[in-house]
Coordinates of C-alpha atoms and ligand atoms in Angstrom, one line a residue:
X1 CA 46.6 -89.6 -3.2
X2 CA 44.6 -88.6 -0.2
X3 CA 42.2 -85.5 -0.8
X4 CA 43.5 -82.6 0.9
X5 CA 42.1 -81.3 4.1
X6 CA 39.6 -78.9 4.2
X7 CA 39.4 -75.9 6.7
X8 CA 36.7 -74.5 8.1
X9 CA 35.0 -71.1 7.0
X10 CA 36.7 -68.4 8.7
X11 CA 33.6 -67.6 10.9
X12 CA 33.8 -71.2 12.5
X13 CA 37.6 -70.7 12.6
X14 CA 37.1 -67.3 15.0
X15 CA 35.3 -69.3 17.5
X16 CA 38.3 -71.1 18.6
X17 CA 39.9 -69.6 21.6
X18 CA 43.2 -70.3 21.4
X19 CA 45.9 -68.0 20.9
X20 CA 45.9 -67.9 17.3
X21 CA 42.5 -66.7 16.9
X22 CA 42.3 -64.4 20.5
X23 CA 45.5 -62.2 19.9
X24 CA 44.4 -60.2 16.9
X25 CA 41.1 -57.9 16.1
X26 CA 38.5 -60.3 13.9
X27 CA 40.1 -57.8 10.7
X28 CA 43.1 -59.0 10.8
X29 CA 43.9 -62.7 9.3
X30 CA 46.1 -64.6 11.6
X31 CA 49.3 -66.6 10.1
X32 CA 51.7 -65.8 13.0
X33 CA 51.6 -68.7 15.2
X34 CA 52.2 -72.2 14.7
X35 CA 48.9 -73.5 15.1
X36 CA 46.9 -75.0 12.3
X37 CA 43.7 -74.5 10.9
X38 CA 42.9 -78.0 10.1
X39 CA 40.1 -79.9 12.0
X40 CA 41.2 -82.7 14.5
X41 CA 42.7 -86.0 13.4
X42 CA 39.5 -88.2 13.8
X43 CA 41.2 -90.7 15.8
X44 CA 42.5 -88.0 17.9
X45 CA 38.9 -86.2 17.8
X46 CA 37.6 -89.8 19.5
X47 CA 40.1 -90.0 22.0
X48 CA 39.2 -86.9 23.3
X49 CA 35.4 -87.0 23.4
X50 CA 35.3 -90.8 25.0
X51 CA 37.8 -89.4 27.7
X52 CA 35.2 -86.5 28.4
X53 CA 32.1 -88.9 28.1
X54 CA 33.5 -90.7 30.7
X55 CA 34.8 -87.4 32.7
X56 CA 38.3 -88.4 32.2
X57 CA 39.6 -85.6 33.5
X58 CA 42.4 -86.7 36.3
X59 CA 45.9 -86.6 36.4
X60 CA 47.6 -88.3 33.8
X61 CA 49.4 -91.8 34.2
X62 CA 51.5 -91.9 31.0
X63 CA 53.5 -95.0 31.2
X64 CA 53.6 -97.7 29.4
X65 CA 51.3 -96.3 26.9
X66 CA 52.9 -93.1 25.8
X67 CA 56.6 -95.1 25.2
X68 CA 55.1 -97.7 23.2
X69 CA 52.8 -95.4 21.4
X70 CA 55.9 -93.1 21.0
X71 CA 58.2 -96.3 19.6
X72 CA 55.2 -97.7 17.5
X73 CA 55.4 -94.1 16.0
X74 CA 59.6 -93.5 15.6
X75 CA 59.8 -97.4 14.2
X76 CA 57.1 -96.8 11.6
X77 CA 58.1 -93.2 10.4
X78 CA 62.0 -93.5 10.8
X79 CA 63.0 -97.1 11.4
X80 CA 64.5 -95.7 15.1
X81 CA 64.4 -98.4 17.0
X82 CA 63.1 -96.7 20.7
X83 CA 62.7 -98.5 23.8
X84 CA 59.4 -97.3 25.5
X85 CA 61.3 -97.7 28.9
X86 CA 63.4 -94.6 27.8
X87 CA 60.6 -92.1 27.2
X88 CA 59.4 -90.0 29.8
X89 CA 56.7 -88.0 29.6
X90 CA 56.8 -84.2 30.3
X91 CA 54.3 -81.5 30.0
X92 CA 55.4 -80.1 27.1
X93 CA 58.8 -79.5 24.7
X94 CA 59.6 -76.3 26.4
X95 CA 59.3 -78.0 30.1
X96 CA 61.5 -81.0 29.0
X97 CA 64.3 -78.8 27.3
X98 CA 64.5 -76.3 30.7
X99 CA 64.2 -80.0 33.1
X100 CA 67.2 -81.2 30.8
X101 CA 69.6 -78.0 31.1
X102 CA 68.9 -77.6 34.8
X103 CA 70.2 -81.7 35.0
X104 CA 72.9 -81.2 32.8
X105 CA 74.4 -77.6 33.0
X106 CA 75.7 -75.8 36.3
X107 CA 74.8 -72.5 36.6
X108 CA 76.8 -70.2 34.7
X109 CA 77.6 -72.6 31.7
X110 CA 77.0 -72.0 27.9
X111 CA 74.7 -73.3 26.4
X112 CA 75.1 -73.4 22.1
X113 CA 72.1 -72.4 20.0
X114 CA 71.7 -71.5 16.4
X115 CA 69.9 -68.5 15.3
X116 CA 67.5 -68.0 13.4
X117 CA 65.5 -70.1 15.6
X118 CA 62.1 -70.7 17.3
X119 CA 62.5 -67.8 20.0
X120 CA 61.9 -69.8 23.1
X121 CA 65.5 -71.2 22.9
X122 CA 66.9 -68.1 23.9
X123 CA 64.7 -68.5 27.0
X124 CA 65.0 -72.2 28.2
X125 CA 69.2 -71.7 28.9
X126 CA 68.4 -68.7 31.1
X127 CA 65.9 -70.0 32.7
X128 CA 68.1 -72.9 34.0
X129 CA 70.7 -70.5 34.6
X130 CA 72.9 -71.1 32.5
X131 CA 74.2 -68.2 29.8
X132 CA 73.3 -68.3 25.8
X133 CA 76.7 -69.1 23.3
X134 CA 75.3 -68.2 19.7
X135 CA 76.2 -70.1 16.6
X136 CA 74.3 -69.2 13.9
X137 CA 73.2 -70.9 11.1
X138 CA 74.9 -71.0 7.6
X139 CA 73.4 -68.6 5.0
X140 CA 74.2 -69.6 1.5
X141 CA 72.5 -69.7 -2.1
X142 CA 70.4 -72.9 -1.1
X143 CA 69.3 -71.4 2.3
X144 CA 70.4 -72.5 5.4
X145 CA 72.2 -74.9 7.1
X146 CA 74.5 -76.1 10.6
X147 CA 77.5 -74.0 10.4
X148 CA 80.0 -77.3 11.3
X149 CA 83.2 -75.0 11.4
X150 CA 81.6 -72.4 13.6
X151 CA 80.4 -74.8 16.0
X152 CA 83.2 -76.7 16.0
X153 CA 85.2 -73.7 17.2
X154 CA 81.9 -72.9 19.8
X155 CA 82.2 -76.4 21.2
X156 CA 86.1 -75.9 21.5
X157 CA 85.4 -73.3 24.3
X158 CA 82.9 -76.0 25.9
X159 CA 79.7 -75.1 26.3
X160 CA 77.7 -77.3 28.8
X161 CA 75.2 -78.6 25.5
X162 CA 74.0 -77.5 22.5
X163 CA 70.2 -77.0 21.8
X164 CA 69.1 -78.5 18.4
X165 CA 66.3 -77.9 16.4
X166 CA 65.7 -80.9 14.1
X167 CA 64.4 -80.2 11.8
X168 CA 64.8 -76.8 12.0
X169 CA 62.5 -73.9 12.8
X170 CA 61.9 -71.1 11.4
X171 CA 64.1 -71.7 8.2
X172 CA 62.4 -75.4 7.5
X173 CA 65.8 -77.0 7.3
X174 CA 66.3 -81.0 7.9
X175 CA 69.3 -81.5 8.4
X176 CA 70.9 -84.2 6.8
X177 CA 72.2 -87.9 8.4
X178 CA 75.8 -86.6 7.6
X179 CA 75.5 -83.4 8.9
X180 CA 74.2 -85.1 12.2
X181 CA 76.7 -87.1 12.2
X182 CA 79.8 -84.2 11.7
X183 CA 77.8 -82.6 14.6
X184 CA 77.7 -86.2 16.8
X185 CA 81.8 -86.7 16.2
X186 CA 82.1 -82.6 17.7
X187 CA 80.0 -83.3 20.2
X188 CA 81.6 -86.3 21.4
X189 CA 85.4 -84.9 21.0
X190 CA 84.7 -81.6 23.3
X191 CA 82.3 -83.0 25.4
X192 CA 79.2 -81.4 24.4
X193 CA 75.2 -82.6 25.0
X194 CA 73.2 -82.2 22.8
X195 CA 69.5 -81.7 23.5
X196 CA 67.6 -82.2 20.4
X197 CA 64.2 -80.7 20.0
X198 CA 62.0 -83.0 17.2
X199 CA 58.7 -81.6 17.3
X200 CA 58.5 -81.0 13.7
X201 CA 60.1 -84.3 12.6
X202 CA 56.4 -85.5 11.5
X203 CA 56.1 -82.7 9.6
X204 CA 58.9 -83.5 7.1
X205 CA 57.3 -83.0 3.2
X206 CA 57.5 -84.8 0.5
X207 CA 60.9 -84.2 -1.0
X208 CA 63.1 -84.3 2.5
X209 CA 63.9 -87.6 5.0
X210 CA 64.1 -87.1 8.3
X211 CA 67.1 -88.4 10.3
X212 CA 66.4 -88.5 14.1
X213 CA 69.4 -87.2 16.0
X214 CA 69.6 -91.0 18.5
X215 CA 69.7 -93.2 15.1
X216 CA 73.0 -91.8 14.7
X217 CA 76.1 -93.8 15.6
X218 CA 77.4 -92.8 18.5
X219 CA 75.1 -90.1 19.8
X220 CA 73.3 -92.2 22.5
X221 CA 76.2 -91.2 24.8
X222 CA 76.1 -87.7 24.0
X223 CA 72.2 -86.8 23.1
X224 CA 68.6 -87.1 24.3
X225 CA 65.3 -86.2 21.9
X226 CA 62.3 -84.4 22.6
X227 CA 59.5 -85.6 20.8
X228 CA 55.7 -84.8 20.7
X229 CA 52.6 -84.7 18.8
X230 CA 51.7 -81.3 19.3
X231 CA 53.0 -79.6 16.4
X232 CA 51.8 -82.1 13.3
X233 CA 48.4 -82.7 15.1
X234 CA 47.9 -79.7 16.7
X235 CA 47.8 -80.5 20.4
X236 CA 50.0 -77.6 21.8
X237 CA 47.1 -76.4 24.1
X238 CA 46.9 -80.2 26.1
X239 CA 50.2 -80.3 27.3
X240 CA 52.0 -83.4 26.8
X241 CA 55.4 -84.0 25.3
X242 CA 58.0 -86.7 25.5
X243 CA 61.7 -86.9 26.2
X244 CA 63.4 -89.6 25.2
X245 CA 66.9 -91.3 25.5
X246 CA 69.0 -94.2 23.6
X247 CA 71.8 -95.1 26.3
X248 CA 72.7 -95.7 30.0
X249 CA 74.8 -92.1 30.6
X250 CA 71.4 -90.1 29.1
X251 CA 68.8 -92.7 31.2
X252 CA 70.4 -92.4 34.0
X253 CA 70.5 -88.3 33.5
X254 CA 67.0 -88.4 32.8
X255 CA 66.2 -90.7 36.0
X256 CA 67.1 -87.8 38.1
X257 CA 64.6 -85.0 37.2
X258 CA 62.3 -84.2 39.9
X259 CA 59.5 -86.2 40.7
X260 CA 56.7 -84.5 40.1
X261 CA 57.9 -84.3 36.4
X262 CA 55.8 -86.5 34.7
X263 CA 52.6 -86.1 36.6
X264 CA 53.0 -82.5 35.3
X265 CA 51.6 -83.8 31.9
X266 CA 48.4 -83.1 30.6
X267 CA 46.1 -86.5 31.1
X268 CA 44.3 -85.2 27.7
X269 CA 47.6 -84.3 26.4
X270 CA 49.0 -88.2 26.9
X271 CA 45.5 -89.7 25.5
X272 CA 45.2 -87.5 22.6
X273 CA 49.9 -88.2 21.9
X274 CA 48.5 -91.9 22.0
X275 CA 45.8 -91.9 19.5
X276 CA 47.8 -89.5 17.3
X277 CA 51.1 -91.6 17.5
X278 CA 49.1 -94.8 17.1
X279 CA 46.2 -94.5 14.9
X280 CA 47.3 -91.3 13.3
X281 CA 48.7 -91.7 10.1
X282 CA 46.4 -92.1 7.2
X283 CA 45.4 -88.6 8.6
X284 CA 49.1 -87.3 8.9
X285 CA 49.6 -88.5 5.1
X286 CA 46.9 -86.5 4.0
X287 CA 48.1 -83.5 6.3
X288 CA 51.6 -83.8 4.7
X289 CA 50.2 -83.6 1.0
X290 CA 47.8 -80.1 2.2
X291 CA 50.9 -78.7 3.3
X292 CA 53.0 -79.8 0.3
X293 CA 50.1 -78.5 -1.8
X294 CA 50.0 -75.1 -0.3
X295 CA 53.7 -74.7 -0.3
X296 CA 53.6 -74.8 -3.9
X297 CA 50.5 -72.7 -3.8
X298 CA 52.7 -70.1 -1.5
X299 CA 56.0 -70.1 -4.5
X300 CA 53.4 -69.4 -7.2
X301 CA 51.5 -66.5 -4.8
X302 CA 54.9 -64.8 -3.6
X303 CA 56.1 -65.1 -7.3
X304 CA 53.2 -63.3 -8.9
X305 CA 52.4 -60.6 -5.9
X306 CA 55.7 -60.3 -4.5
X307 CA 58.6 -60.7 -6.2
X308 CA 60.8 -58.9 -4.4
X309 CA 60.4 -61.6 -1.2
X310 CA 63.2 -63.9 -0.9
X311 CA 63.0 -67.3 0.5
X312 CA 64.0 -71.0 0.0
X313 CA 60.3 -73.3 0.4
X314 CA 60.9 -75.0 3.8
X315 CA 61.3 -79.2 3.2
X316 CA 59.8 -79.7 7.0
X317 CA 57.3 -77.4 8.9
X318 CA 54.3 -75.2 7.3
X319 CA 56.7 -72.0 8.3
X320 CA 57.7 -69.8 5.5
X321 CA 60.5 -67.8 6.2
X322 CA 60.6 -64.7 4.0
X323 CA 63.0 -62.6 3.7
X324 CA 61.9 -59.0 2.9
X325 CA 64.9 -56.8 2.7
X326 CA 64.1 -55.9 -0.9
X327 CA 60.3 -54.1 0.4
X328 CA 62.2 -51.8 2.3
X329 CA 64.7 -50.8 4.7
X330 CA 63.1 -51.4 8.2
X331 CA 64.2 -54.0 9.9
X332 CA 60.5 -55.6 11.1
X333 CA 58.6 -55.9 8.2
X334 CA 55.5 -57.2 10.2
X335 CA 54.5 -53.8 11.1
X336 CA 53.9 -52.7 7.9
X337 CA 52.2 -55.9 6.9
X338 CA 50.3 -55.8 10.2
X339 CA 49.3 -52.0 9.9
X340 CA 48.4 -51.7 6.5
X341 CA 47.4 -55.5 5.3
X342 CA 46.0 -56.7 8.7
X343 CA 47.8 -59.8 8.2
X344 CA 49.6 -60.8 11.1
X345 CA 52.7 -62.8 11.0
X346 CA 55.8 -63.6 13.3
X347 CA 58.3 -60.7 13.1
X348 CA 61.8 -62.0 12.3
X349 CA 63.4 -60.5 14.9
X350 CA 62.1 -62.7 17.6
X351 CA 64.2 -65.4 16.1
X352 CA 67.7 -63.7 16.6
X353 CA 69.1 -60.7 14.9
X354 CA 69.5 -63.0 11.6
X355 CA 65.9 -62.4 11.5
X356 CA 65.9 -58.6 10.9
X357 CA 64.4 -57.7 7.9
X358 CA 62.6 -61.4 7.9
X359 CA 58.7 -62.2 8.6
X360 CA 57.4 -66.1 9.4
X361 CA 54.3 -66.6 7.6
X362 CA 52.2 -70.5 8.6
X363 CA 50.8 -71.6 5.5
X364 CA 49.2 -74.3 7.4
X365 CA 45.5 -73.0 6.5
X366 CA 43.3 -72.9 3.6
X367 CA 43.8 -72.1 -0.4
X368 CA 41.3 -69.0 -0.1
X369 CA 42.8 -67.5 3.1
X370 CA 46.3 -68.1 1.9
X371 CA 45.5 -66.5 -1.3
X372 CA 43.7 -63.8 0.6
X373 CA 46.7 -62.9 2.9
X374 CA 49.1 -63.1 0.4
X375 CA 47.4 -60.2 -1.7
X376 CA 46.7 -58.1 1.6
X377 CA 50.8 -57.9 1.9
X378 CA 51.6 -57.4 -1.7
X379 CA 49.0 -54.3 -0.8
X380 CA 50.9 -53.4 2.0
X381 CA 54.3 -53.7 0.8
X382 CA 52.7 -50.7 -2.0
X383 CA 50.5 -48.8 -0.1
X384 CA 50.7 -45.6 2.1
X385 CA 51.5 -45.8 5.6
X386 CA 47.8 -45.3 7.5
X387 CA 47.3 -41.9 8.7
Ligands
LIG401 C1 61.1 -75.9 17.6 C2 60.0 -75.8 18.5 N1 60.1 -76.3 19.8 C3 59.1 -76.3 20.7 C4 57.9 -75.7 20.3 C5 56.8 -75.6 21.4 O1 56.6 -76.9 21.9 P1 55.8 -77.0 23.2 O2 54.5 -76.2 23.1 O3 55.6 -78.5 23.3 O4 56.7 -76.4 24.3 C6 57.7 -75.2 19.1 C7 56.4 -74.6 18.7 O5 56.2 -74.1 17.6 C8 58.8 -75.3 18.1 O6 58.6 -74.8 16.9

């Protein structure tokens, strides 16, 4: 097995100045956001330096590269068969969902999502005017999974599309090939897209297979995929993501987004995707067995220092979602665990009203500070509000 990666100390760490490490006083260890701690694939690393050697800095011209380095990718990973002629590139998953709705929704329509879930979906439907229908998830013993009977009865009042997140964030769900499948035949009976959002399909552990949403019969005509390397190889910040479709109805959708579309990718974003997506995966394999390896560090730290904590490991993502109902009864645990632990993690909330009571914690960082933050919570769940 590949030796897991290391993480820098957390001085070195504080000098990034991204998000992760800019939002929060240097006190306070920072596990909201999905942004890892790891160092830079080294193929990924060299793809950026040589493009900045060489002041590489223009706008980006993404085809044909990106769609074969996308298909080399989705063949290897998944067997899907993708056609680099049907991947498009866009400046990030966000920008291709909202380009999507505003093609494929009239103002005014639903648009199906399923709560908990990564809180920019309840943005991207307003934001091409349509209105939000929510479905949320299934809650049972196991954790959580597509309730099929309650969208069945949503897609009965025909939404416009339905927003998936495969595999699911925040709850870490991958949803099965037959539960894709139940969802592909509803889809296709009441007329329902379905956009599916795969940005953590290459971060599917050990234990879990990934089913991309076009591999399944029939859901060419009804679906298009967005894909990217941003969240297994940590690119978020270069801007490039990729949408991509199976069939004539979807291609010929996709052909009509604006122009400009494409050239809005980052150039960086597109040579970094292609070195990740191409060269990538000895790196990804050892990713993949950290995060497996700190999962299992995370069940044995939340059994020992908090007990109380309920939650079902993810099998995709480095997102634990923990439900903390039994600390307490407010319904945003993050303040205490911010105020008193100076750990900061994503309050549950944001992800829907399932969330309340719920905090998402990113184990993607190392043994020590994992260890660390987990202890600063279990202090915080016990001690005294601060005065
Ligand atoms: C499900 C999901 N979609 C999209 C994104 C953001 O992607 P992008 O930065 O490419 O818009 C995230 C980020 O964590 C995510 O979890």
């Amino acid at each position: 097995m590949a030796p897991e990666l290391t993480v820098a100390p957390l001085a070195e760490l504080r000098r990034r100045r991204s998000a992760k490490w800019r939002t929060f006083p240097d006190d306070v260890l920072p596990l909201f956001v999905a942004e890892m701690d790891y160092d830079l694939a080294p193929p990924v690393l060299s793809a950026l330096t040589e493009a900045i050697a060489r002041s590489d800095s223009g706008y980006t011209a993404a085809a044909p590269e990106l769609g074969k380095a996308v298909a080399g990718f989705a063949g290897r990973h998944w067997a899907w068969e993708v056609d680099p002629a049907q991947v498009t590139a866009v400046t990030d998953v966000g920008v291709g969902v909202v380009e999507l709705l505003r093609l494929l929704t009239r103002p005014g329509d639903a648009v199906a999502i399923s709560p908990p879930v990564y809180p920019p979906f309840f943005d991207w439907a307003p934001e091409a005017a349509a209105r939000l229908l929510e479905v949320p998830l299934a809650r049972g013993e196991a954790g959580y999974r597509l309730d099929l009977e309650a969208l069945e009865a949503a897609f009965a009042t025909h939404p416009a599309a339905y927003v998936l997140c495969n595999p699911h964030n925040p709850v870490g769900r991958v949803h099965t090939a037959d539960e894709l499948a139940a969802l592909v035949r509803l889809a296709r009976l009441y007329r329902v897209t379905i956009i599916s959002d795969e940005i953590h399909a290459p971060l599917v552990l050990p234990g879990a297979s990934f089913t991309p949403l076009l591999t399944v019969p029939g859901a060419a005509d009804v679906a298009v995929s967005v894909v990217s390397a941003s969240k297994a190889f940590n690119l978020a910040g270069l801007k490039c993501a990729a949408i991509v479709t199976a069939g004539p109805p979807m291609a010929q959708a996709v052909q009509r987004l604006p122009g400009d579309t494409e050239g809005r990718t980052g150039h960086l974003g597109v040579l970094a995707t292609i070195a990740a997506m191409s060269d990538g995966d000895e790196w990804l394999a050892a990713l993949l067995g950290t995060l497996d390896a700190r999962r299992s560090q995370l069940v044995e730290l939340l059994r020992a220092h908090l007990p109380a904590v309920r939650w079902t490991p993810p099998e995709a993502t480095y997102l634990a979602w923990l439900d903390c109902a039994a600390l307490g009864r407010d319904d945003e645990p993050r303040e205490r665990f911010l105020a008193r632990g100076r750990v900061a993690l994503e309050p549950g909330t944001r992800f829907g009203a399932p969330g309340a009571g719920f905090v998402r914690l990113n184990f993607a960082t190392s043994p020590a500070i994992l260890t660390e933050a987990v202890t600063r919570m279990a202090h915080a769940a016990t001690a005294a509000a601060p005065h």
